PDB file of C-alpha atoms in Angstrom:
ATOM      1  CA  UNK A   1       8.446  55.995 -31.322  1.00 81.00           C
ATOM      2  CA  UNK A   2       4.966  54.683 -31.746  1.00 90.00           C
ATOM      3  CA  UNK A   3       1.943  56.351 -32.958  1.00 96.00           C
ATOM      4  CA  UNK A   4      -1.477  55.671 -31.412  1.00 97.00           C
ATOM      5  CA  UNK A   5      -4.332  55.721 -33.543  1.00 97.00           C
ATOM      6  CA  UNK A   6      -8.052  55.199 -32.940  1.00 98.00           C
ATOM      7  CA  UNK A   7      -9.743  54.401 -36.255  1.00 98.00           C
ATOM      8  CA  UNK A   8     -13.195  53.771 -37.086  1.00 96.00           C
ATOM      9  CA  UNK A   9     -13.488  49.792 -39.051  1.00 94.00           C
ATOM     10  CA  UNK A  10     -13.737  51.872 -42.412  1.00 94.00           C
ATOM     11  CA  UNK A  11     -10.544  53.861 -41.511  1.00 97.00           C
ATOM     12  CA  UNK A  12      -9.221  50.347 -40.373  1.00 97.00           C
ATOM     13  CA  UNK A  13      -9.368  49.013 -43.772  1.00 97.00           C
ATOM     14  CA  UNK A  14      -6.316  49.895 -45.130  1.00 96.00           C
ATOM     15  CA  UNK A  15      -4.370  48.373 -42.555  1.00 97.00           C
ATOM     16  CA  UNK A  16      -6.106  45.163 -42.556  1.00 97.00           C
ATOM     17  CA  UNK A  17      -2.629  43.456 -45.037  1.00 96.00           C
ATOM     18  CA  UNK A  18      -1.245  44.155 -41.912  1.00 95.00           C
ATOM     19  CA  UNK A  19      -3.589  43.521 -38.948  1.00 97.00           C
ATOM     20  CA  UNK A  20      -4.501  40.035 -40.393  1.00 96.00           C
ATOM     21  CA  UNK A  21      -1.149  38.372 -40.511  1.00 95.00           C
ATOM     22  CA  UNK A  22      -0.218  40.037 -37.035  1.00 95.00           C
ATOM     23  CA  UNK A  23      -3.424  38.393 -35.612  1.00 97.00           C
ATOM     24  CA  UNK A  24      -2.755  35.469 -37.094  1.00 96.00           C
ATOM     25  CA  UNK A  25       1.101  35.133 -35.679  1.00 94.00           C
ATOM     26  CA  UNK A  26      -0.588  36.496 -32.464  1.00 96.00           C
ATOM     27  CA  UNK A  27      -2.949  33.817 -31.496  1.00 96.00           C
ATOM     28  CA  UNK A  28      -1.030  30.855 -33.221  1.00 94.00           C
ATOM     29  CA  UNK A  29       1.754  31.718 -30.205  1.00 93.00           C
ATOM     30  CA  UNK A  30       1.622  31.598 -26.667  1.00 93.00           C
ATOM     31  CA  UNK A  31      -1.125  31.076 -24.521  1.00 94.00           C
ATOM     32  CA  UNK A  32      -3.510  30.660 -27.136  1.00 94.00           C
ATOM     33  CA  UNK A  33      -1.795  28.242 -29.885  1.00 92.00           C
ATOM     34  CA  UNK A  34      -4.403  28.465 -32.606  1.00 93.00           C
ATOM     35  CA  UNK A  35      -2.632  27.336 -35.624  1.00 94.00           C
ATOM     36  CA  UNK A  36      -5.839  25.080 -37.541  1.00 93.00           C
ATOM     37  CA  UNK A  37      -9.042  24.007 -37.160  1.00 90.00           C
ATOM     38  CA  UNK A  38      -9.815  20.970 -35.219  1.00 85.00           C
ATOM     39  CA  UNK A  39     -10.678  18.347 -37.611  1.00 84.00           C
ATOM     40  CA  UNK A  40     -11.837  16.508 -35.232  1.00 79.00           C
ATOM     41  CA  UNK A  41     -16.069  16.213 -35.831  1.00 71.00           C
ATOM     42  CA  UNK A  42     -16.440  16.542 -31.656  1.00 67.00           C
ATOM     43  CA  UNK A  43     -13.783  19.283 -31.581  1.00 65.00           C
ATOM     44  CA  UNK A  44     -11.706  17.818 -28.529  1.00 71.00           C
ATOM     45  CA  UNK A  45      -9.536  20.916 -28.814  1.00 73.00           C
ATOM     46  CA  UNK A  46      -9.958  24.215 -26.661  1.00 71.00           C
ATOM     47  CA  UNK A  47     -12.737  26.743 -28.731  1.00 72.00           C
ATOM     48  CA  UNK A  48     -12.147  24.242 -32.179  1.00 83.00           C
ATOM     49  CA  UNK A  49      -8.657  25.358 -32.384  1.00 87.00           C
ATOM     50  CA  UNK A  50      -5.731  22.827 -32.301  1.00 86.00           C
ATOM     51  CA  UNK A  51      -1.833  23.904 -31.686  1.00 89.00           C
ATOM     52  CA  UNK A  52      -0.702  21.452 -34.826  1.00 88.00           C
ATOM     53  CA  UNK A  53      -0.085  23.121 -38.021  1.00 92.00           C
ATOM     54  CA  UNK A  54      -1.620  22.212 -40.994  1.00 94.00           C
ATOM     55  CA  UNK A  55      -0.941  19.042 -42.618  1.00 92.00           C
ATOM     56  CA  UNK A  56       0.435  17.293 -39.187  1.00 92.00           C
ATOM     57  CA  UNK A  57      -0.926  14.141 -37.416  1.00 88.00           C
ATOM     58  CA  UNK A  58      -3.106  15.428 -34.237  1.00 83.00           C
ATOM     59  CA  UNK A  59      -2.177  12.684 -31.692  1.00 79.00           C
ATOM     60  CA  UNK A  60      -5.747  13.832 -29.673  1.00 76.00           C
ATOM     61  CA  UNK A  61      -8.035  12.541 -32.994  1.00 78.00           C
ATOM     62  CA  UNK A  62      -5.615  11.606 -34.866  1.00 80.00           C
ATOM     63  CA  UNK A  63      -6.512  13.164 -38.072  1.00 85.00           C
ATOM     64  CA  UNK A  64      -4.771  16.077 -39.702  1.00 87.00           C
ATOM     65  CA  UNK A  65      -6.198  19.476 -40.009  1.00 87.00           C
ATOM     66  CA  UNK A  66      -6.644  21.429 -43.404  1.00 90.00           C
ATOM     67  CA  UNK A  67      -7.439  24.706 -42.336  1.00 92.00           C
ATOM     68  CA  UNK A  68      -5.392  27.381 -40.929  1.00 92.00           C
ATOM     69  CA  UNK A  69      -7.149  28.539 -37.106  1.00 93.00           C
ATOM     70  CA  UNK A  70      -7.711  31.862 -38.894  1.00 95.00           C
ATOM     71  CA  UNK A  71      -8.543  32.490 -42.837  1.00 96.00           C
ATOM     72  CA  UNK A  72      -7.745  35.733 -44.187  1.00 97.00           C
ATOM     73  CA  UNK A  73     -11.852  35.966 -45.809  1.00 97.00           C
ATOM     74  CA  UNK A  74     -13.312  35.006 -42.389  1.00 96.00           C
ATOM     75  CA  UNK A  75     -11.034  37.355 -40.241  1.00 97.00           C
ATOM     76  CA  UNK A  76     -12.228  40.058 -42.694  1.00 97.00           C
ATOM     77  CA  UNK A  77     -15.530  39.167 -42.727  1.00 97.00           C
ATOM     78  CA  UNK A  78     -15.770  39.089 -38.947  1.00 96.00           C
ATOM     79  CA  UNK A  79     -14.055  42.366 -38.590  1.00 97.00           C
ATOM     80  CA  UNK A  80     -16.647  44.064 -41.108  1.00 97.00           C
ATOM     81  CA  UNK A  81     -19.684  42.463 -39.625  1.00 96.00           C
ATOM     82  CA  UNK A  82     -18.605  44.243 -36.138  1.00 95.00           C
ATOM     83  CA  UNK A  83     -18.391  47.450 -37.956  1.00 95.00           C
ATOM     84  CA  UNK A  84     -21.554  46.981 -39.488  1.00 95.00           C
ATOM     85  CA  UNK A  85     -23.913  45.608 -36.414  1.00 96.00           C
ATOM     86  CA  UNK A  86     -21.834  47.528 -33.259  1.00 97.00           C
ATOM     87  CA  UNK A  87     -20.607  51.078 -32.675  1.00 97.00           C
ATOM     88  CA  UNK A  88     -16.651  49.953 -33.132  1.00 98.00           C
ATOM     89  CA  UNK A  89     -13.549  51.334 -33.129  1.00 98.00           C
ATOM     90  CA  UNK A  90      -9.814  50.379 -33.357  1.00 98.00           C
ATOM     91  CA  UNK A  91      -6.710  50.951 -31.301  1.00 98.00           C
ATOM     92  CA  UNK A  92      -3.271  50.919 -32.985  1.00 98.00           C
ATOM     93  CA  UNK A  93       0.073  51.344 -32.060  1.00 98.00           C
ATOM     94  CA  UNK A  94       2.256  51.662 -35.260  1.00 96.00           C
ATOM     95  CA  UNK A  95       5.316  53.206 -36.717  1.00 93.00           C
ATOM     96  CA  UNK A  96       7.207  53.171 -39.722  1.00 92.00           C
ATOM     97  CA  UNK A  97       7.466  49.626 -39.760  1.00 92.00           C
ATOM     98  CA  UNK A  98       4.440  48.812 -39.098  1.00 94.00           C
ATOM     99  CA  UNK A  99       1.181  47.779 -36.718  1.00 96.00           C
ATOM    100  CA  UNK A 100       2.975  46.851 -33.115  1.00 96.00           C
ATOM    101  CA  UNK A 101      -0.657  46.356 -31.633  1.00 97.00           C
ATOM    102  CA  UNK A 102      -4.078  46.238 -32.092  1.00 98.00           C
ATOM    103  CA  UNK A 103      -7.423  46.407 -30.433  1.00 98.00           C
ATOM    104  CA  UNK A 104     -10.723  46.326 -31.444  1.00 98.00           C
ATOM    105  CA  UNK A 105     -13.045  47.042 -29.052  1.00 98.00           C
ATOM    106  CA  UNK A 106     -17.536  47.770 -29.291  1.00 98.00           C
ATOM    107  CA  UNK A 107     -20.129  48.954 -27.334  1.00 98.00           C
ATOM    108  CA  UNK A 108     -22.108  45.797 -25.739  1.00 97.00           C
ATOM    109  CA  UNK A 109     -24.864  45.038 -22.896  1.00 95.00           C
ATOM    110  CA  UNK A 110     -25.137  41.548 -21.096  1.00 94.00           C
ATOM    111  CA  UNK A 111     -27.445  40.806 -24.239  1.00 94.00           C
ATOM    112  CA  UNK A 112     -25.374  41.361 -26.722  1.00 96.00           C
ATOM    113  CA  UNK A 113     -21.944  40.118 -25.451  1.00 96.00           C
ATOM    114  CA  UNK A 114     -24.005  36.966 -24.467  1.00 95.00           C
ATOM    115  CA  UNK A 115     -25.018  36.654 -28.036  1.00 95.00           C
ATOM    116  CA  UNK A 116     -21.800  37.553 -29.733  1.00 96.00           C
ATOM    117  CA  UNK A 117     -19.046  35.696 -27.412  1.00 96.00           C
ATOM    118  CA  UNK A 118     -20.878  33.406 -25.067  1.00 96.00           C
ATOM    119  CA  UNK A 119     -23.550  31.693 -26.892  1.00 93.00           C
ATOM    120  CA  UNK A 120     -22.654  28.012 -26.940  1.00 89.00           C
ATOM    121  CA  UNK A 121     -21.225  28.407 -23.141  1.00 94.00           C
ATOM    122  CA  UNK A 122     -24.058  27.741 -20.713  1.00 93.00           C
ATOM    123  CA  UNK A 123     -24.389  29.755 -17.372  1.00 95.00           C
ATOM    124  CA  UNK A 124     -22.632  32.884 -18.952  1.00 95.00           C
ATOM    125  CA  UNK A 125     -25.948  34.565 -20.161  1.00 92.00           C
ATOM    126  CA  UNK A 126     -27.147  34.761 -15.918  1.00 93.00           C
ATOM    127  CA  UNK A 127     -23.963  35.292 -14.692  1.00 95.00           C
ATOM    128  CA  UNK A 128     -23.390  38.810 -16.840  1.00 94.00           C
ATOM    129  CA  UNK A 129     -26.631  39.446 -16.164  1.00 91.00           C
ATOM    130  CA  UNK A 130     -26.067  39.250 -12.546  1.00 92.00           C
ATOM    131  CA  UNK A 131     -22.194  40.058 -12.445  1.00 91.00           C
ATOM    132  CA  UNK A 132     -21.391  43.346 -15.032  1.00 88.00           C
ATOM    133  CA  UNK A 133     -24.086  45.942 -14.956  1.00 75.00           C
ATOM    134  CA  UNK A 134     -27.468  47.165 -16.671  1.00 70.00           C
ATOM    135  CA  UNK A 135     -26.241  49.756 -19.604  1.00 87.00           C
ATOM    136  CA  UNK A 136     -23.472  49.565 -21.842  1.00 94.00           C
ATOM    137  CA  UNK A 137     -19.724  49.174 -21.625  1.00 96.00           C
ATOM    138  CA  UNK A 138     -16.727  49.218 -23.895  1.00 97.00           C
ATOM    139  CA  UNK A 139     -16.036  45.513 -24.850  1.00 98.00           C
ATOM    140  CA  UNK A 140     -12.789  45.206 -25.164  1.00 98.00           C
ATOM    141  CA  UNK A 141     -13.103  41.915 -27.923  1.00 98.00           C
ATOM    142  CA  UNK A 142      -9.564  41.232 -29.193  1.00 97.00           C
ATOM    143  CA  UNK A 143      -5.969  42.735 -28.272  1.00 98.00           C
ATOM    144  CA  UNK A 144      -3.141  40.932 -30.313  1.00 98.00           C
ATOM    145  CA  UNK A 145       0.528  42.304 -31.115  1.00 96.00           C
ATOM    146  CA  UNK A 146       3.257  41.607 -33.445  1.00 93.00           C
ATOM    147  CA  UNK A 147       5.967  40.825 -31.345  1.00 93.00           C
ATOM    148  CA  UNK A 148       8.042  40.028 -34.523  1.00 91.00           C
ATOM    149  CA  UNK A 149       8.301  44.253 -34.681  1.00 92.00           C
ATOM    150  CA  UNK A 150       7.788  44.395 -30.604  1.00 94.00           C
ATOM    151  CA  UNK A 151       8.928  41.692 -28.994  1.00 94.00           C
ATOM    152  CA  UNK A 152       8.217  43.262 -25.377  1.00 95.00           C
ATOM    153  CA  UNK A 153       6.440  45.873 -24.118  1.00 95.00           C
ATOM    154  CA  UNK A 154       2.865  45.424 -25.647  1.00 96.00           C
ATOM    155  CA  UNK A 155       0.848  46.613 -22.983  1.00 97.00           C
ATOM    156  CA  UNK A 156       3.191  49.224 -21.339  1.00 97.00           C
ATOM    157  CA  UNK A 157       0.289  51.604 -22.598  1.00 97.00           C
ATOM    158  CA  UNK A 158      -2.650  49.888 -21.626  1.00 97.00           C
ATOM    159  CA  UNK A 159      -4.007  52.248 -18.890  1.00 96.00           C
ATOM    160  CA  UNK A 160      -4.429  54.681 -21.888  1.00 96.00           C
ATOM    161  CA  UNK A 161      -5.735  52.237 -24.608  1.00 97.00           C
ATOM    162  CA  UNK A 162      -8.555  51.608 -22.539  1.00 97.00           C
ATOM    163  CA  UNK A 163      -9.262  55.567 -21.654  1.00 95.00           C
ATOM    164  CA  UNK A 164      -8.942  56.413 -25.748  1.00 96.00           C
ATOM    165  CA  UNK A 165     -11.258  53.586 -26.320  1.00 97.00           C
ATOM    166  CA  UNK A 166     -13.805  54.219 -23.680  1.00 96.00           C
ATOM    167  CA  UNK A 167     -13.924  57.750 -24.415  1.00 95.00           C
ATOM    168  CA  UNK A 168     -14.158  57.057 -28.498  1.00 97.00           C
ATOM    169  CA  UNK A 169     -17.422  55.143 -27.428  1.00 97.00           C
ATOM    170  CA  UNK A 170     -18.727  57.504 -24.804  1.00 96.00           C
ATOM    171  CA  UNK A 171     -19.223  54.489 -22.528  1.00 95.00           C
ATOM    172  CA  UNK A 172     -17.307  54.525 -18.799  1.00 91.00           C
ATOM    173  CA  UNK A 173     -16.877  50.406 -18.336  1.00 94.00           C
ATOM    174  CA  UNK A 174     -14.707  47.888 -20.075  1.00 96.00           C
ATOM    175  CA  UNK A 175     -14.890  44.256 -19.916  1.00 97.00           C
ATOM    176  CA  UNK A 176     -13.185  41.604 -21.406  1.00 98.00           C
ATOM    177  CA  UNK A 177     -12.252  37.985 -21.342  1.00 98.00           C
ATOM    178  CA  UNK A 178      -8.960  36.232 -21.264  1.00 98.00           C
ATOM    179  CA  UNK A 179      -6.370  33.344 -20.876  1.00 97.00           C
ATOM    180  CA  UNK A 180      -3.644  35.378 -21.102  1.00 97.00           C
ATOM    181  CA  UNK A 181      -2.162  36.661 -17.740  1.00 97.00           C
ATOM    182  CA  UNK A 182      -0.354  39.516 -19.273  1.00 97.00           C
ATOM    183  CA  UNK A 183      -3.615  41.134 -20.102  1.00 98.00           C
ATOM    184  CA  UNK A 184      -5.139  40.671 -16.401  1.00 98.00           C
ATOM    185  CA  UNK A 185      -1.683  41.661 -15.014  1.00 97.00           C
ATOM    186  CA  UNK A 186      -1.873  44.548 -17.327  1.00 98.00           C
ATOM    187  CA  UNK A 187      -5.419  45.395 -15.691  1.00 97.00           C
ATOM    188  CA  UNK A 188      -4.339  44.853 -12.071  1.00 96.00           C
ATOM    189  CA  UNK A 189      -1.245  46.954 -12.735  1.00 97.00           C
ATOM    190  CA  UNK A 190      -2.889  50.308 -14.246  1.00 96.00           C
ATOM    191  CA  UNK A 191      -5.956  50.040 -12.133  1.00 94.00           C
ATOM    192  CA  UNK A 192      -5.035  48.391  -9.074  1.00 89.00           C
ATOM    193  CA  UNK A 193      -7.955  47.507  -6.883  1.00 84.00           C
ATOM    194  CA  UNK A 194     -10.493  49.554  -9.714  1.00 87.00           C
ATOM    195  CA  UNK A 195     -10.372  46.218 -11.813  1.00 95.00           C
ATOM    196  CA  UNK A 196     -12.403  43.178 -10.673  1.00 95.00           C
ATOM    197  CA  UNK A 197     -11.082  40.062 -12.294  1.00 97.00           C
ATOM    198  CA  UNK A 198     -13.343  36.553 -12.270  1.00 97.00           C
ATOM    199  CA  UNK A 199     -11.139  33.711 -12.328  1.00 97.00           C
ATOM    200  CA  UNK A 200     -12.130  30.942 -15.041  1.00 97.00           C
ATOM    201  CA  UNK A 201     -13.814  27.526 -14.213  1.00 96.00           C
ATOM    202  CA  UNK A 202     -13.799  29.067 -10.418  1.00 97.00           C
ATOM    203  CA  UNK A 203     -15.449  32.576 -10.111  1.00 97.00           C
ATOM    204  CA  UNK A 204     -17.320  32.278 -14.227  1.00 97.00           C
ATOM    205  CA  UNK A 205     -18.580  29.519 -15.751  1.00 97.00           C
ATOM    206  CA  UNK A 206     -15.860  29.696 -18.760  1.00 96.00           C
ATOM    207  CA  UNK A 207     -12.615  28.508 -19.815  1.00 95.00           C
ATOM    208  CA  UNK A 208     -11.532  32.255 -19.849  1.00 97.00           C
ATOM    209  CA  UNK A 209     -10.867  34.649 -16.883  1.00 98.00           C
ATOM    210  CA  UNK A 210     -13.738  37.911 -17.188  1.00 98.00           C
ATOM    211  CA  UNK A 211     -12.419  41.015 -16.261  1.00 97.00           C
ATOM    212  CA  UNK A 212     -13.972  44.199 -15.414  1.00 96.00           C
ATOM    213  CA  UNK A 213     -13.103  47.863 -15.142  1.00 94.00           C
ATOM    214  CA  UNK A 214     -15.905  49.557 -13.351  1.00 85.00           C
ATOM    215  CA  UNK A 215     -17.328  53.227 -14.140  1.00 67.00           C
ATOM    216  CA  UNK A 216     -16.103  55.499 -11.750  1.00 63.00           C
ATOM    217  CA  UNK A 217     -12.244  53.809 -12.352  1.00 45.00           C
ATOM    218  CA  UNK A 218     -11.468  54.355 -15.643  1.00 49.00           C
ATOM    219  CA  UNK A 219      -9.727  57.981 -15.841  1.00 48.00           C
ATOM    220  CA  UNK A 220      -8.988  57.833 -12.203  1.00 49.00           C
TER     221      UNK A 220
END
């Protein structure tokens, strides 16, 4: 049996030995493969991330990354700064042997989810403008589990995640982006036709499907 918590990032803090290392297993596997840095100086790889591990021969540059895609200092200090600049708040799903999932999610506008996500990808900044809404909605910025303790089922309770977290930031729209197609199945599944999804390269100008849960849909 899991226990869902919704924790402020200060009440988050004491579970951050164990939200790091699931984030990191999380998006060093499948679809994402960030496991280093690109050392490459014109960062061929997808987002500066490559799939070889530290140490190995990158046959795209051919040079070998020294960083892991994710150091325990910067995760931190990326989580804090979100707490500090944004109204934020976490989603768990633990038991006694530990975090299973994790969500962290903040209220944004087109301005500031421009700013924080989609700076250095050109055409995004007019097409939230046009495509999301005036006002503020939950952004839903990173979902990641620890299928090592939960190898299925992450997002059985999805439909509720996003309720508890739009409700915790008394906003009544989500959006997020993606590659993976378990989280826009997840969408299409608990919403149905309530959940607008922009495929990438195609419908938005990004390498990343956008999905949206509109106002009147989420506690429906």
């Amino acid at each position: 049996m899991y226990e869902k918590l919704l924790l402020s990032n200060r009440d988050a803090r004491r579970y951050y030995d164990e939200l790091i290392p699931a984030y990191q297993e999380a998006f060093g596997g499948e679809p994402w493969y960030e496991v280093s840095k690109c050392a490459d100086k014109a960062l061929r790889c997808a987002g500066g991330f490559s799939a070889i591990a530290v140490g190995s021969l990158c046959g795209v540059c051919e040079r070998y990354p020294r960083k892991p895609a994710y150091e325990d200092a910067e995760l931190i200090e990326s989580f804090e700064q979100l707490g500090e600049t944004k109204k934020t708040v976490w989603y768990l799903e633990k038991n006694d042997a530990g975090v299973a999932l994790a969500a962290i999610a903040w209220v944004a506008n087109a301005r500031t989810t421009n700013e924080a996500r989609y700076a250095n990808t050109p055409g995004m900044d007019d097409w939230i403008e046009a495509n999301v809404q005036a006002g503020e909605y939950a952004w839903l910025d990173e979902v990641f589990a620890q299928k090592s303790l939960r190898p299925t089922g992450n997002l059985n309770n999805f439909r509720s995640m996003c309720d508890s977290i739009c409700e915790a930031l008394d906003v009544d729209t989500m959006a997020f982006r993606t590659i993976n197609p378990a989280m826009t199945q997840a969408a299409q599944r608990d919403f149905k036709d309530r959940t607008e999804i922009y495929e990438r390269l195609v419908a938005v100008p990004d390498r990343r499907d956008f999905v949206i849960i509109r106002p009147e849909r989420i506690g429906q």
